[in-house]
Structures are given as C-alpha cells and as structure tokens.
Coordinates of C-alpha atoms in Angstrom, one line a residue:
Chain U
M163 CA 15.1 -82.8 -49.3
I164 CA 14.3 -86.3 -48.1
V165 CA 17.0 -85.9 -45.4
L166 CA 15.3 -82.7 -44.2
L167 CA 12.0 -84.5 -44.1
L168 CA 13.5 -87.4 -42.1
L169 CA 15.0 -84.8 -39.7
A170 CA 11.6 -83.2 -39.3
I171 CA 10.0 -86.5 -38.5
L172 CA 12.7 -87.3 -35.9
V173 CA 12.1 -83.9 -34.2
L174 CA 8.4 -84.5 -34.3
L175 CA 8.8 -88.0 -32.7
T176 CA 11.1 -86.6 -30.1
A177 CA 8.6 -83.9 -29.3
I178 CA 6.0 -86.5 -28.4
N179 CA 8.5 -88.3 -26.2
V180 CA 9.2 -91.3 -28.4
P181 CA 12.7 -92.4 -27.2
I182 CA 15.3 -91.0 -29.6
A183 CA 16.7 -94.4 -30.2
V184 CA 13.3 -95.7 -31.4
G185 CA 12.6 -92.5 -33.3
L186 CA 15.9 -93.1 -35.2
G187 CA 14.8 -96.6 -35.9
I188 CA 11.4 -95.5 -37.2
V189 CA 13.0 -92.9 -39.5
A190 CA 15.4 -95.5 -40.8
V191 CA 12.6 -97.9 -41.6
G192 CA 10.9 -95.1 -43.5
A193 CA 14.1 -94.4 -45.4
I194 CA 14.6 -98.1 -46.2
L195 CA 11.0 -98.5 -47.5
V196 CA 11.3 -95.4 -49.7
S197 CA 14.7 -95.9 -51.1
Q198 CA 15.1 -99.7 -51.3
G199 CA 11.6 -101.2 -50.9
P200 CA 10.2 -103.7 -48.3
Q201 CA 12.4 -106.6 -49.5
M202 CA 15.3 -104.9 -47.7
L203 CA 13.6 -104.8 -44.3
P204 CA 15.4 -107.8 -42.8
N205 CA 18.4 -105.5 -42.8
L206 CA 16.7 -103.8 -39.9
A207 CA 17.4 -106.8 -37.7
L208 CA 20.9 -107.4 -39.0
V209 CA 22.1 -103.8 -38.6
M210 CA 20.4 -103.5 -35.2
Y211 CA 22.4 -106.6 -34.1
E212 CA 25.7 -105.6 -35.7
G213 CA 25.4 -102.0 -34.3
A214 CA 25.2 -103.3 -30.8
T215 CA 28.3 -105.4 -31.1
N216 CA 30.7 -102.4 -31.2
F217 CA 33.7 -103.8 -29.3
P218 CA 35.3 -100.6 -28.0
L219 CA 32.0 -99.6 -26.3
L220 CA 32.4 -102.7 -24.0
A221 CA 34.4 -100.2 -21.8
I222 CA 31.2 -98.4 -20.9
P223 CA 29.6 -101.0 -18.7
L224 CA 32.9 -102.0 -17.2
F225 CA 33.8 -98.4 -16.1
I226 CA 30.2 -98.0 -14.8
F227 CA 30.6 -101.2 -12.9
A228 CA 34.0 -100.1 -11.4
G229 CA 32.3 -96.8 -10.4
A230 CA 29.5 -98.8 -8.8
I231 CA 31.9 -100.8 -6.7
M232 CA 33.6 -97.6 -5.5
N233 CA 30.3 -96.0 -4.6
A234 CA 29.3 -99.1 -2.6
S235 CA 32.5 -98.9 -0.5
S236 CA 34.1 -96.1 1.6
I237 CA 36.3 -94.7 -1.1
S238 CA 34.5 -91.3 -1.5
R239 CA 34.6 -90.7 2.3
R240 CA 38.3 -91.4 2.4
L241 CA 39.1 -89.1 -0.5
I242 CA 37.0 -86.3 1.0
A243 CA 39.0 -86.7 4.3
L244 CA 42.3 -86.5 2.4
C245 CA 41.3 -83.4 0.5
L246 CA 40.1 -81.7 3.7
A247 CA 43.4 -82.5 5.4
M248 CA 45.2 -80.9 2.3
V249 CA 43.2 -77.7 1.9
G250 CA 40.9 -77.4 5.0
F251 CA 42.8 -74.4 6.2
I252 CA 41.8 -72.3 3.1
R253 CA 38.8 -70.0 3.1
G254 CA 35.8 -71.8 1.5
A255 CA 37.6 -75.1 2.0
L256 CA 34.6 -77.3 1.5
A257 CA 34.0 -75.9 -2.0
I258 CA 37.6 -76.4 -2.9
V259 CA 37.5 -79.9 -1.5
T260 CA 34.4 -80.6 -3.7
V261 CA 36.4 -79.8 -6.8
G262 CA 39.5 -81.7 -5.6
V263 CA 37.5 -84.9 -4.7
N264 CA 35.8 -84.7 -8.1
M265 CA 39.2 -84.5 -9.8
F266 CA 40.3 -87.7 -7.9
Y267 CA 37.0 -89.4 -8.7
A268 CA 37.3 -88.5 -12.3
E269 CA 40.4 -90.6 -12.6
I270 CA 38.4 -93.7 -11.9
S271 CA 34.9 -92.9 -13.1
G272 CA 34.0 -91.8 -16.5
S273 CA 30.5 -90.5 -15.8
A274 CA 29.7 -87.0 -14.5
V275 CA 26.2 -88.1 -13.3
A276 CA 27.7 -90.9 -11.3
D277 CA 30.3 -88.5 -9.8
V278 CA 27.8 -85.8 -8.8
A279 CA 25.6 -88.5 -7.2
A280 CA 28.5 -90.0 -5.2
T281 CA 30.3 -86.8 -4.1
G282 CA 27.3 -84.5 -3.9
S283 CA 25.3 -86.7 -1.6
I284 CA 28.1 -86.1 1.0
L285 CA 29.4 -82.7 0.2
I286 CA 26.2 -80.7 -0.5
P287 CA 24.7 -81.4 2.9
A288 CA 28.0 -80.7 4.5
M289 CA 28.3 -77.3 2.8
K290 CA 24.7 -76.4 3.7
K291 CA 25.4 -77.3 7.3
R292 CA 28.4 -74.9 7.3
G293 CA 26.3 -72.0 6.0
Y294 CA 27.0 -72.1 2.3
P295 CA 23.9 -71.1 0.2
K296 CA 22.3 -74.3 -1.2
A297 CA 22.4 -72.8 -4.8
F298 CA 26.2 -72.4 -4.5
A299 CA 26.6 -75.9 -3.0
A300 CA 24.7 -77.4 -5.9
A301 CA 26.5 -75.2 -8.5
V302 CA 30.1 -76.0 -7.4
C303 CA 29.3 -79.7 -7.1
S304 CA 27.6 -79.8 -10.5
S305 CA 30.4 -78.0 -12.4
A306 CA 33.2 -80.0 -10.6
A307 CA 31.5 -83.2 -11.7
T308 CA 32.0 -82.2 -15.3
L309 CA 35.7 -82.9 -14.8
A310 CA 34.8 -86.6 -14.7
I311 CA 34.3 -86.7 -18.5
I312 CA 37.3 -84.5 -19.3
I313 CA 39.9 -86.2 -17.0
P314 CA 40.4 -89.9 -18.2
P315 CA 38.7 -92.3 -18.2
S316 CA 35.6 -90.8 -19.9
I317 CA 32.5 -92.4 -21.3
P318 CA 31.7 -89.7 -23.8
M319 CA 35.3 -90.0 -25.1
I320 CA 34.8 -93.8 -25.5
I321 CA 31.6 -93.2 -27.5
Y322 CA 33.3 -90.5 -29.6
G323 CA 36.3 -92.8 -30.2
A324 CA 34.0 -95.6 -31.5
M325 CA 31.9 -93.2 -33.6
A326 CA 34.8 -91.3 -35.2
N327 CA 37.2 -94.2 -35.3
A328 CA 39.7 -92.3 -33.2
S329 CA 42.1 -93.7 -30.7
I330 CA 40.4 -93.8 -27.3
V331 CA 43.7 -93.9 -25.4
Q332 CA 44.9 -90.7 -27.2
L333 CA 41.6 -89.0 -26.4
F334 CA 42.2 -90.0 -22.7
V335 CA 45.7 -88.5 -22.8
A336 CA 44.4 -85.3 -24.5
G337 CA 42.0 -84.8 -21.5
I338 CA 44.7 -84.7 -18.8
I339 CA 45.9 -81.1 -19.1
P340 CA 42.5 -79.4 -19.7
G341 CA 41.0 -81.6 -16.9
I342 CA 43.7 -80.6 -14.4
G343 CA 43.8 -76.9 -15.6
G344 CA 40.0 -76.7 -15.5
G345 CA 39.9 -78.2 -12.0
L346 CA 42.4 -75.7 -10.7
A347 CA 40.5 -72.8 -12.4
L348 CA 37.2 -74.0 -10.7
M349 CA 39.0 -74.2 -7.4
A350 CA 40.3 -70.6 -7.8
T351 CA 36.8 -69.4 -8.7
A352 CA 35.3 -71.2 -5.6
Y353 CA 38.0 -69.6 -3.5
W354 CA 37.3 -66.1 -4.9
I355 CA 33.5 -66.4 -4.2
A356 CA 34.2 -67.8 -0.7
R357 CA 36.6 -64.9 0.2
R358 CA 34.0 -62.4 -1.0
N359 CA 31.3 -64.0 1.1
G360 CA 33.6 -64.7 4.1
W361 CA 32.8 -68.4 4.2
P362 CA 34.7 -70.5 6.8
V363 CA 37.9 -72.5 6.9
E364 CA 37.5 -76.0 8.2
E365 CA 40.5 -77.1 10.1
L366 CA 44.1 -76.0 10.9
F367 CA 46.7 -77.6 8.7
S368 CA 48.6 -80.5 10.3
W369 CA 51.2 -82.8 8.7
K370 CA 50.2 -85.5 11.1
K371 CA 46.6 -85.3 10.1
L372 CA 47.5 -85.2 6.4
W373 CA 49.7 -88.3 6.8
H374 CA 46.9 -90.3 8.5
A375 CA 44.4 -89.2 5.8
F376 CA 46.9 -90.2 3.1
L377 CA 47.4 -93.7 4.7
D378 CA 43.7 -94.1 5.1
A379 CA 43.1 -93.2 1.4
F380 CA 46.3 -94.9 0.0
W381 CA 44.6 -97.7 -1.8
A382 CA 41.9 -95.4 -3.2
L383 CA 44.7 -93.3 -4.6
F384 CA 46.4 -96.4 -5.9
L385 CA 43.3 -97.3 -8.0
P386 CA 43.8 -94.6 -10.8
V387 CA 47.5 -95.6 -10.9
I388 CA 46.5 -99.1 -11.7
I389 CA 43.8 -98.2 -14.2
L390 CA 45.4 -95.3 -16.1
G391 CA 49.0 -96.7 -15.6
S392 CA 48.0 -99.9 -17.4
I393 CA 46.2 -98.1 -20.2
F394 CA 48.8 -95.4 -20.8
G395 CA 51.6 -97.8 -20.3
G396 CA 50.3 -99.8 -23.3
F397 CA 49.8 -103.0 -21.3
V398 CA 46.1 -103.1 -21.9
T399 CA 43.5 -101.4 -24.2
A400 CA 40.9 -99.0 -22.9
T401 CA 38.4 -101.8 -22.7
E402 CA 40.8 -104.1 -20.9
G403 CA 41.7 -101.2 -18.6
A404 CA 38.1 -100.9 -17.7
G405 CA 38.0 -104.7 -16.8
T406 CA 41.1 -104.2 -14.7
A407 CA 39.4 -101.2 -13.0
V408 CA 36.5 -103.5 -12.0
V409 CA 38.8 -106.1 -10.5
A410 CA 41.1 -103.6 -8.8
A411 CA 38.1 -101.7 -7.3
F412 CA 36.6 -105.0 -6.2
L413 CA 39.8 -106.2 -4.5
I414 CA 40.3 -102.9 -2.7
G415 CA 36.7 -102.6 -1.6
A416 CA 36.1 -106.2 -0.6
F417 CA 39.5 -107.3 0.8
V418 CA 41.4 -104.1 1.8
Y419 CA 38.7 -101.8 3.1
R420 CA 36.2 -104.7 3.6
D421 CA 33.2 -102.4 3.5
V422 CA 31.5 -103.1 0.2
R423 CA 27.7 -102.9 0.6
W424 CA 26.8 -105.9 -1.6
K425 CA 23.1 -105.2 -2.1
E426 CA 23.9 -101.7 -3.2
L427 CA 26.7 -103.0 -5.5
A428 CA 24.3 -105.4 -7.2
K429 CA 21.7 -102.7 -7.7
S430 CA 24.4 -100.3 -9.1
A431 CA 25.7 -103.0 -11.5
I432 CA 22.2 -103.5 -12.8
E433 CA 21.6 -99.8 -13.2
G434 CA 24.9 -99.6 -15.0
A435 CA 23.9 -102.3 -17.4
S436 CA 20.6 -100.5 -18.0
H437 CA 22.4 -97.1 -18.7
T438 CA 24.8 -99.0 -21.1
A439 CA 21.8 -100.5 -22.9
V440 CA 20.2 -97.0 -23.3
V441 CA 23.4 -95.7 -25.0
M442 CA 23.9 -98.9 -27.0
L443 CA 20.3 -99.0 -28.4
L444 CA 21.0 -95.4 -29.6
V445 CA 24.3 -96.7 -31.2
A446 CA 22.5 -99.6 -32.9
S447 CA 19.6 -97.5 -34.3
S448 CA 22.0 -94.7 -35.4
A449 CA 23.9 -97.4 -37.3
L450 CA 20.6 -98.1 -39.2
V451 CA 20.2 -94.4 -40.1
G452 CA 24.0 -94.3 -40.8
V453 CA 23.6 -96.9 -43.6
Y454 CA 21.1 -94.7 -45.3
L455 CA 23.0 -91.4 -44.8
T456 CA 26.2 -93.0 -46.1
E457 CA 24.4 -94.3 -49.2
Q458 CA 23.0 -90.9 -49.9
K459 CA 26.5 -89.3 -49.2
V460 CA 24.8 -86.9 -46.8
P461 CA 27.9 -86.2 -44.6
Q462 CA 30.0 -85.5 -47.7
Q463 CA 27.3 -83.2 -49.2
M464 CA 27.0 -81.3 -45.9
A465 CA 30.8 -80.9 -45.7
E466 CA 30.9 -79.6 -49.3
S467 CA 28.2 -77.0 -48.7
I468 CA 30.0 -75.7 -45.6
L469 CA 33.3 -75.7 -47.3
A470 CA 31.8 -73.7 -50.1
L471 CA 31.1 -71.0 -47.5
T472 CA 34.4 -71.2 -45.7
S473 CA 37.4 -73.5 -45.4
N474 CA 38.9 -71.6 -42.5
K475 CA 39.6 -74.2 -39.8
Y476 CA 39.1 -71.7 -37.0
L477 CA 35.7 -70.5 -38.4
V478 CA 34.6 -74.2 -38.8
L479 CA 35.7 -74.9 -35.3
A480 CA 33.6 -71.9 -34.1
I481 CA 30.5 -73.2 -36.0
L482 CA 30.9 -76.7 -34.6
N483 CA 31.4 -75.3 -31.1
V484 CA 28.2 -73.3 -31.3
L485 CA 26.4 -76.4 -32.8
F486 CA 27.5 -78.7 -29.9
L487 CA 26.8 -76.1 -27.2
L488 CA 23.3 -75.7 -28.5
L489 CA 22.9 -79.5 -28.9
G490 CA 24.2 -79.9 -25.3
M491 CA 21.3 -77.8 -24.0
F492 CA 18.7 -80.0 -25.5
L493 CA 20.3 -83.5 -25.9
H494 CA 21.9 -86.1 -23.6
S495 CA 25.6 -86.1 -24.3
A496 CA 25.7 -89.7 -25.7
A497 CA 22.8 -88.9 -28.0
A498 CA 24.5 -85.8 -29.3
I499 CA 27.8 -87.7 -30.1
I500 CA 26.0 -90.6 -31.7
L501 CA 23.8 -88.5 -33.8
V502 CA 26.1 -85.7 -34.9
V503 CA 29.7 -86.9 -34.9
P504 CA 29.4 -89.4 -37.9
V505 CA 27.7 -86.6 -39.9
V506 CA 30.3 -83.9 -39.2
M507 CA 33.5 -86.0 -39.4
P508 CA 34.0 -85.6 -43.2
L509 CA 34.0 -81.8 -42.6
V510 CA 36.3 -82.1 -39.6
T511 CA 38.9 -84.1 -41.6
A512 CA 38.5 -81.9 -44.7
V513 CA 39.6 -78.7 -42.9
G514 CA 42.5 -80.5 -41.2
I515 CA 41.2 -80.8 -37.6
D516 CA 42.9 -83.7 -35.7
P517 CA 40.1 -86.2 -34.8
V518 CA 41.5 -86.5 -31.3
H519 CA 41.6 -82.8 -30.8
F520 CA 38.0 -82.6 -32.0
G521 CA 36.9 -85.4 -29.7
L522 CA 38.2 -83.3 -26.7
I523 CA 36.4 -80.2 -28.0
V524 CA 33.1 -82.2 -28.3
T525 CA 33.6 -83.7 -24.8
I526 CA 34.1 -80.3 -23.2
N527 CA 31.1 -78.8 -25.1
L528 CA 28.8 -81.6 -23.9
G529 CA 30.3 -81.3 -20.4
I530 CA 29.0 -77.7 -20.5
G531 CA 25.8 -79.0 -22.0
Q532 CA 25.3 -81.1 -18.8
Q533 CA 25.2 -77.8 -16.9
T534 CA 22.8 -75.9 -19.1
P535 CA 19.0 -76.4 -18.8
P536 CA 16.5 -77.5 -20.0
V537 CA 18.3 -80.8 -20.4
A538 CA 21.1 -80.8 -17.9
S539 CA 21.6 -84.3 -16.4
V540 CA 24.4 -83.4 -13.9
L541 CA 22.8 -80.1 -12.8
M542 CA 19.5 -81.8 -12.2
V543 CA 21.0 -84.4 -9.9
A544 CA 22.9 -81.6 -7.9
C545 CA 19.7 -79.5 -7.6
S546 CA 17.7 -82.5 -6.4
I547 CA 20.3 -83.4 -3.7
A548 CA 20.4 -79.7 -2.6
K549 CA 16.6 -79.3 -3.0
A550 CA 17.4 -76.1 -4.8
N551 CA 15.6 -74.4 -7.8
V552 CA 17.3 -75.2 -11.1
W553 CA 17.3 -71.5 -12.3
E554 CA 18.6 -70.1 -9.1
V555 CA 21.5 -72.7 -9.2
T556 CA 22.1 -71.8 -12.8
K557 CA 22.5 -68.1 -11.9
V558 CA 25.3 -69.0 -9.5
N559 CA 26.6 -71.7 -11.8
M560 CA 27.2 -69.2 -14.6
K561 CA 30.5 -68.2 -13.0
F562 CA 31.7 -71.8 -13.2
I563 CA 30.3 -72.2 -16.7
Y564 CA 32.4 -69.2 -17.8
V565 CA 35.4 -71.0 -16.5
L566 CA 34.5 -74.1 -18.5
L567 CA 33.9 -72.0 -21.5
A568 CA 37.3 -70.4 -21.1
V569 CA 38.8 -74.0 -21.0
L570 CA 36.8 -74.8 -24.2
L571 CA 38.2 -71.8 -26.0
I572 CA 41.8 -72.5 -25.0
V573 CA 41.4 -76.1 -26.0
T574 CA 39.8 -75.2 -29.3
Y575 CA 42.2 -72.4 -30.4
V576 CA 45.5 -73.4 -28.7
P577 CA 45.5 -77.2 -29.5
E578 CA 49.2 -77.3 -28.6
I579 CA 48.2 -77.2 -24.9
P580 CA 45.9 -80.3 -24.7
M581 CA 47.7 -82.2 -27.6
S582 CA 51.3 -81.8 -26.3
L583 CA 51.0 -85.0 -24.2
V584 CA 49.5 -86.9 -27.1
H585 CA 52.4 -85.8 -29.4
F586 CA 55.0 -86.5 -26.7
F587 CA 53.8 -90.1 -26.0
Y588 CA 52.2 -91.3 -29.3
R589 CA 53.4 -89.3 -32.4
Chain G
M1446 CA -0.9 -106.7 -5.4
T1447 CA -2.7 -106.5 -8.7
V1448 CA -1.9 -109.0 -11.5
L1449 CA -0.3 -106.2 -13.5
A1450 CA 1.9 -105.2 -10.6
A1451 CA 2.9 -108.8 -10.0
C1452 CA 3.8 -109.3 -13.7
R1453 CA 5.8 -106.1 -13.7
K1454 CA 7.7 -107.2 -10.6
A1455 CA 8.4 -110.7 -12.1
L1456 CA 9.7 -109.1 -15.3
D1457 CA 11.8 -106.6 -13.3
R1458 CA 13.4 -109.5 -11.2
L1459 CA 14.0 -111.6 -14.3
L1460 CA 15.7 -108.8 -16.2
Q1461 CA 17.8 -107.8 -13.1
F1462 CA 19.0 -111.4 -12.7
I1463 CA 20.0 -111.6 -16.4
L1464 CA 21.7 -108.2 -16.5
L1465 CA 23.7 -109.0 -13.3
A1466 CA 24.8 -112.3 -14.8
L1467 CA 25.8 -110.7 -18.1
M1468 CA 27.8 -107.9 -16.4
L1469 CA 29.7 -110.5 -14.4
A1470 CA 30.3 -112.6 -17.5
I1471 CA 31.7 -109.5 -19.4
T1472 CA 34.1 -108.7 -16.6
L1473 CA 35.3 -112.2 -16.1
I1474 CA 35.9 -112.7 -19.9
V1475 CA 37.8 -109.4 -20.2
V1476 CA 40.0 -110.1 -17.2
Y1477 CA 40.6 -113.8 -18.2
S1478 CA 41.7 -112.6 -21.6
V1479 CA 44.1 -110.0 -20.1
I1480 CA 45.6 -112.7 -17.9
M1481 CA 45.9 -115.2 -20.7
R1482 CA 47.4 -112.7 -23.0
T1483 CA 50.2 -111.8 -20.6
S1484 CA 51.0 -115.5 -20.3
G1485 CA 51.1 -115.7 -24.2
N1486 CA 47.9 -117.7 -24.6
A1487 CA 45.3 -115.1 -25.7
P1488 CA 41.9 -116.8 -26.4
S1489 CA 40.8 -116.5 -30.0
W1490 CA 37.1 -116.2 -29.0
Y1491 CA 37.5 -113.2 -26.7
D1492 CA 36.5 -110.3 -29.0
E1493 CA 33.6 -112.1 -30.6
I1494 CA 32.1 -113.4 -27.4
A1495 CA 32.5 -110.2 -25.4
A1496 CA 30.9 -108.2 -28.2
I1497 CA 28.0 -110.7 -28.4
I1498 CA 27.4 -110.3 -24.6
L1499 CA 27.5 -106.5 -25.0
C1500 CA 24.7 -106.9 -27.6
W1501 CA 22.7 -109.1 -25.2
V1502 CA 23.2 -106.5 -22.5
T1503 CA 21.9 -103.9 -25.0
Y1504 CA 18.6 -105.7 -25.6
F1505 CA 17.9 -107.1 -22.2
G1506 CA 18.9 -103.8 -20.7
S1507 CA 16.7 -101.9 -23.2
A1508 CA 13.7 -103.9 -22.0
Y1509 CA 14.7 -103.1 -18.4
A1510 CA 15.0 -99.4 -19.2
A1511 CA 11.6 -99.5 -21.0
L1512 CA 10.0 -101.0 -17.9
K1513 CA 11.4 -98.0 -16.0
R1514 CA 10.7 -95.6 -18.9
G1515 CA 14.4 -94.7 -18.8
H1516 CA 15.2 -94.3 -22.5
I1517 CA 16.5 -90.9 -23.6
G1518 CA 13.6 -88.8 -24.7
F1519 CA 12.3 -85.3 -24.3
E1520 CA 9.2 -85.1 -22.1
G1521 CA 9.2 -81.3 -21.6
L1522 CA 7.0 -80.5 -24.6
I1523 CA 4.4 -83.2 -23.8
N1524 CA 4.0 -81.8 -20.2
V1525 CA 3.1 -78.3 -21.5
M1526 CA 0.6 -79.5 -24.2
P1527 CA -3.2 -79.0 -23.6
P1528 CA -4.6 -82.2 -22.0
A1529 CA -6.5 -83.5 -25.0
L1530 CA -3.5 -83.1 -27.3
R1531 CA -1.2 -84.6 -24.7
V1532 CA -3.3 -87.8 -24.5
A1533 CA -3.4 -88.1 -28.3
A1534 CA 0.4 -87.5 -28.6
V1535 CA 1.2 -90.1 -26.0
F1536 CA -1.2 -92.7 -27.5
F1537 CA 0.3 -92.1 -31.0
G1538 CA 3.9 -92.3 -29.6
E1539 CA 3.2 -95.6 -27.9
I1540 CA 1.6 -97.2 -31.0
L1541 CA 4.7 -96.2 -33.0
V1542 CA 7.2 -97.6 -30.5
I1543 CA 5.3 -100.9 -30.3
T1544 CA 4.9 -101.1 -34.1
F1545 CA 8.7 -100.6 -34.5
F1546 CA 9.5 -103.5 -32.1
V1547 CA 6.9 -105.8 -33.7
L1548 CA 8.6 -105.1 -37.0
L1549 CA 12.1 -105.6 -35.5
G1550 CA 11.1 -108.9 -33.9
W1551 CA 9.4 -110.1 -37.1
M1552 CA 12.5 -109.3 -39.2
G1553 CA 14.7 -110.9 -36.5
M1554 CA 12.7 -114.2 -36.9
R1555 CA 13.2 -114.0 -40.7
V1556 CA 16.9 -113.5 -40.2
L1557 CA 17.1 -116.5 -37.9
R1558 CA 15.7 -118.8 -40.6
V1559 CA 18.4 -117.7 -43.0
L1560 CA 21.1 -118.3 -40.4
E1561 CA 20.2 -122.0 -39.9
G1562 CA 23.3 -124.2 -39.8
D1563 CA 25.8 -121.4 -39.4
G1564 CA 28.2 -121.0 -36.4
L1565 CA 30.4 -118.4 -34.9
V1566 CA 33.8 -117.7 -36.6
S1567 CA 35.9 -118.3 -33.4
L1568 CA 33.7 -121.0 -31.9
P1569 CA 31.9 -122.8 -34.9
W1570 CA 30.0 -125.1 -32.5
V1571 CA 28.0 -122.1 -31.2
P1572 CA 25.0 -121.6 -33.6
L1573 CA 24.5 -118.1 -35.0
Q1574 CA 20.8 -118.7 -34.6
L1575 CA 21.3 -118.7 -30.8
V1576 CA 23.4 -115.6 -30.9
H1577 CA 21.0 -113.6 -33.1
S1578 CA 17.9 -114.8 -31.3
I1579 CA 18.5 -111.8 -29.0
I1580 CA 16.8 -109.6 -31.6
P1581 CA 13.3 -111.2 -31.6
I1582 CA 13.6 -112.0 -27.8
G1583 CA 14.7 -108.5 -27.0
A1584 CA 11.9 -107.0 -29.2
A1585 CA 9.3 -109.1 -27.4
L1586 CA 10.6 -108.2 -24.0
F1587 CA 10.7 -104.5 -25.0
I1588 CA 7.0 -104.7 -26.1
L1589 CA 6.1 -106.5 -22.8
A1590 CA 8.0 -104.0 -20.7
Q1591 CA 6.4 -101.0 -22.6
L1592 CA 2.9 -102.4 -22.1
L1593 CA 3.5 -103.2 -18.4
S1594 CA 4.8 -99.7 -17.7
L1595 CA 2.1 -98.0 -19.8
P1596 CA -0.6 -97.5 -17.1
D1597 CA 1.8 -95.5 -14.8
Y1598 CA 3.2 -93.6 -17.8
W1599 CA -0.3 -92.9 -19.0
A1600 CA -1.4 -91.5 -15.6
Q1601 CA 1.7 -89.3 -15.4
A1602 CA 1.2 -88.0 -18.9
R1603 CA -2.5 -87.2 -18.1
A1604 CA -1.3 -85.2 -15.1
G1605 CA 1.4 -83.4 -17.1
M1606 CA 4.0 -84.9 -14.7
L1607 CA 6.1 -86.9 -17.1
G1608 CA 9.6 -87.6 -15.9
K1609 CA 9.2 -85.6 -12.7
K1610 CA 8.2 -88.4 -10.3
D1611 CA 10.8 -90.8 -11.6
G1612 CA 13.6 -88.2 -11.4
D1613 CA 12.9 -87.7 -7.7
E1614 CA 12.8 -91.4 -7.0
E1615 CA 16.1 -91.9 -8.8
I1616 CA 17.8 -89.2 -6.6
K1617 CA 16.3 -90.7 -3.5
E1618 CA 17.6 -94.1 -4.4
K1619 CA 21.0 -92.7 -5.1
L1620 CA 21.1 -90.9 -1.8
E1621 CA 20.1 -94.0 0.1

C-alpha cells in the first residue's frame, strides 16, 4: 500500500515536471521519515554520495568523450565516403549508406542520440537534396541510430550491467549478432522502399574509388578494432576500454587526421559530463529509493505475486517486453533501466532468464522506445534536423520499427542466436 | 547585461571549467592505470579516486544541467494545463526541488562533522571530509543554478512552451 502511494507521488511529481531524479529523492525522504524517523535523514547524504561512486559507470563519460572527439574531427565524413564507395551503385544508396555508417559509428559510440546528431546532420540534408522525402530521411536516420546501443559499446548496456550486476563485456558480445542482423534488415527495408519509389543510385562502382576511400578511412576503421579488440581480448575492462577509446580517438583525430576542432571538442566534453551527471544523479537517488524497497522486500513480493499467476518463462518475457515497450514510450532509456531493472531482477532470475540475455532484451526495447513518441529522444533529433513533423516521420518510421520489433522477438524467443557468441567466448 | 545574466554566465563558465578539468582527470587516471598495470605496477588508489571523481562529475554536472534545465523530466503535461494551474504547478515543483537540495546540503554538512579525522582507504592522507564535501557544495550549486535559471523557465512555463525552445537550440548547436 505504501509502495503504491510512493509510486503515485512520483507520478504526480513527474507530471509537474520535477526532474525524475529529484522526484525519487523526495519520495525516498518521505519513505525514510515514515519508516525510520528523522534521525536517519543523514543517510540521505551518505547514500547520495555512495550511489554516485558506481565504478563501472565511469565508462559512460569516457565513451561520450571518445564520441565527442570523433564528432570534432573528420571521421564521420570519411566513413560516409567509404560506405558510398561500397554501396553507391545500389538503388536508394544514400539510405543504405545511412544504415551502414551508423553501424560503423555504433562500434565506437554508445549513444544513439550522439549518432543521429553526428550522421544525420550530414546525411539527412544530402538525402533531401537527392529528392528523398524529408520524413523518410529522418525515419531511416533515426532507426539506424538505434543500432548504436545494440552494437557494442552501449551506454544503456553499461547502466544495465551496473544495475543488474551483470557482466558488461558479455552484454557487449551479446549485442553483436542482433546489431549486425538488425542493420542488414534495416538496409533491406530501405532498399525495398527505395526500389518502390524509384530513388536514385549515387555512383558507379569502382575498385579504385573503393580503395582510395578505404585508405582515407583506414584509421577511423582501426578505432573499433582497438576499442573492442582490447575489451573482448580481455586486456582491459569495459571502463578501461572506454579510456583507451578516448586516447585512440584523440591520437587519430589530432595527429593522424590533424583536423580536430578544439573548441567544439571542449564543448562536447562538457556536454558529455553534463549528460553523465544527469544519468548519475538518477542512479544516486534511485539508490536511495532502493534502500527502502529492499528493506520492504518489494522486488521479492512483486516477483512472488507474478509467479503466483505464471512461472512460464516465455509468458514472463512477454509481460516484461510489453512493460519495457510502454515505459520506452514515456521514459528516457537510462531512467527506465535505473527505475525498473532492480525491481524486476528477482522475477527474472526466479524464472531462469539469463541476466545477460535479459539485458539485451531491455536494450532493444528501449532502443525502440527512442523511436516512439511522445518521449523519443533519437526521433526528435532526426525530426529537428530534417525539419519534419514528428507524426509524419513516425508513419514512415513504422516500417523500420517493425524490423526492430522482429529483431526483439527473435532475440527474446530464440536466445541461442544472440547468446551463441557469449557461450562460445565466455562459458 | 543584467546582474542576473552576468551571474548566470559566471556560474556557467565556472562549472564548464570544472567539468572539463574533471573529464580530463578521469581519462588520464584510467589510461595511466592501464599503462601501469601492463607494466605490473597497478596503482592501488585507481578505483577509489576514479569513482570519487565520477561522483564530483555527478554533482558539478548536475548543477550545470540544472542551469540549462537539462534534467530528465516530463514537461508535456505542464504545457497542456490551463494557465493558472500551470503557474501553480511550476511554483510548487520549484519549491519541492529547492527544499530537497536544502535538506541534502544540510545532511551533507552533518555527515562532514562525523567524518572529521578520517582518510581514504588507499590514500589515508586525503581527508574524507574533503571528498564528501561535494554533497553540500553540489547541493548549494544546484540551488543557485535552479534559481538563476528560474526566470527563463518561468516565462516558458507561462507561455506553455516548456522544453520546446531549448530543444531547438540544442539541435542548432549540434548542427553547427
């Protein structure tokens, strides 16, 4: 009963635009006062401090910083040129290039919003210039950017790993097959739409051109090899891999390509720190609520009441999928993970779902959530760049969302596909 | 430039400087530790210090995000409320946010008194009081940032335009 009251207060506070992190803090203070009395209030400061010193989450600012360095140099331009040289001869080439570039970018960046801002600002105007409808240009860019959080590294996976106490490296490995498969399926959908509409090819295929584009982008392509190679090779942890990413991106941008725009880099680093802080404040205040929920055994009680209805793993997965899809429509992905994952984990383990498999399911769900209004961070950025109406873009985007939903269903019900690499390397 | 705008700019610059320095510090510490570990001399203080800096990024960055009104919230409902209710809701929300951080800062000060004389586990000469001082400092900066950004937020709320102007500016900045 008290838990429902606290939830109602949180919803009410969110409705009047109190930041969710602060809303959680206010709810937790109320819970501490009611259950333990005012003498326990100093715990507020202690838990808010401890909650923000979550070591694995150190990878978030570092991956954002690495992405900022890439965006401040010519890496995206070089990757686009390479993709064009590879698939420019296919009908609807620019749309396919958009997906391809996002797949490359995803191997270095872990944020879909950063990806759509970096690639969309070049590719959406280019598509509009070649006669693609602006709603389509925004839709394909937005959906392709979702690959950033499925293909490693991935910031939502890092947050999930920290919240669920699951291996971040194994989560990264689990994302490889669905990320590549999803990317190819998005490309096929873009090609199908382009053929139906008779959209143009860009350039004739030439081995010479491809070779030059490859040489031009060689170091940009080498970046994911350094980052993912060092993490998957077991030389460094995910956090240290993120640090390596910063240094590698800096060396390539500043000394190989020599075109880092320093002012922009400093600004992006500060913005990155600010985005990290927004997530970390949520983590800290959720730790505060977590203390109360754990004391009251709320996650266990919730697990028991659902298990009383069904202990069928597949049915529980369906319920959790619907829950996360709905949450994704209204909540930022980080907030959804931080708020819900600790509460549902006892249920997940009770029905025998692998925490790494579940982390991948949550990530894809929230990736779809970034495409579905009213709260759709990635879609909004794409719409703003294209100057297109959100609902018109969503209508076109539905075809790509169906593809992502198909990926989600396969990942959920055929875990052997995403988990095969995890089993091969780690178990 | 009004006094308010000058104060806002000064706080913005100060927080930007601190955040940039902390980001560089985190990167250097992580890279230094990786290099030292490969040469067999992993520093014992690495985990503790890196996590502390992350905590500092959290609270300095939270104040910076508050100055830009960038914390995750849901402004959709406020925008569609009738004007009188909208103003009341925003006023109530602001009071709650400031009260929470006053309480956090106050409790943070009480914790500091208890920690007197203690040091870090890996570097005992670093006082815990210094490390934990981020809570009252962060709370005070958050309140200051919230108050300095209040006039613009208030005007946007009254016009039913919460979140819309900032969103466009953010996109423009990214496109530049």
